[in-house]
């Protein structure tokens, strides 16, 4: 599965990089914490994942895109810390003539057990600017 992910990412990357839009490098550090049980503020901290990514992004007249990857520092509340590989690729496109409505999407991954398999996630949405 991981090989399929890499091949798919390479194909998308080639298509994106072939676009005439300017691409710029960036660093993105992001922490995602999880809370479980209880209701609302009574939930208990379960742990976090901190992504330390290097990426590239760009845009065209009606599009924007990005791809990034790097280590994911996994810190469970009651377990051993670990390091895996994570990454994301995504973008958005304006879909109306007045440029008020755009659609966006993202595919993300994180490896498990030293590259034996990868967990995938998706994000799809729409944004309307008033």
PDB file of C-alpha atoms in Angstrom, residues 18 43 120:
ATOM      1  CA  UNK A  18       4.325  20.997 -14.457  1.00  0.00           C
ATOM      2  CA  UNK A  43     -12.580  14.766  28.341  1.00  0.00           C
ATOM      3  CA  UNK A 120      -4.749   7.556   5.075  1.00  0.00           C
TER       4      UNK A 120
END
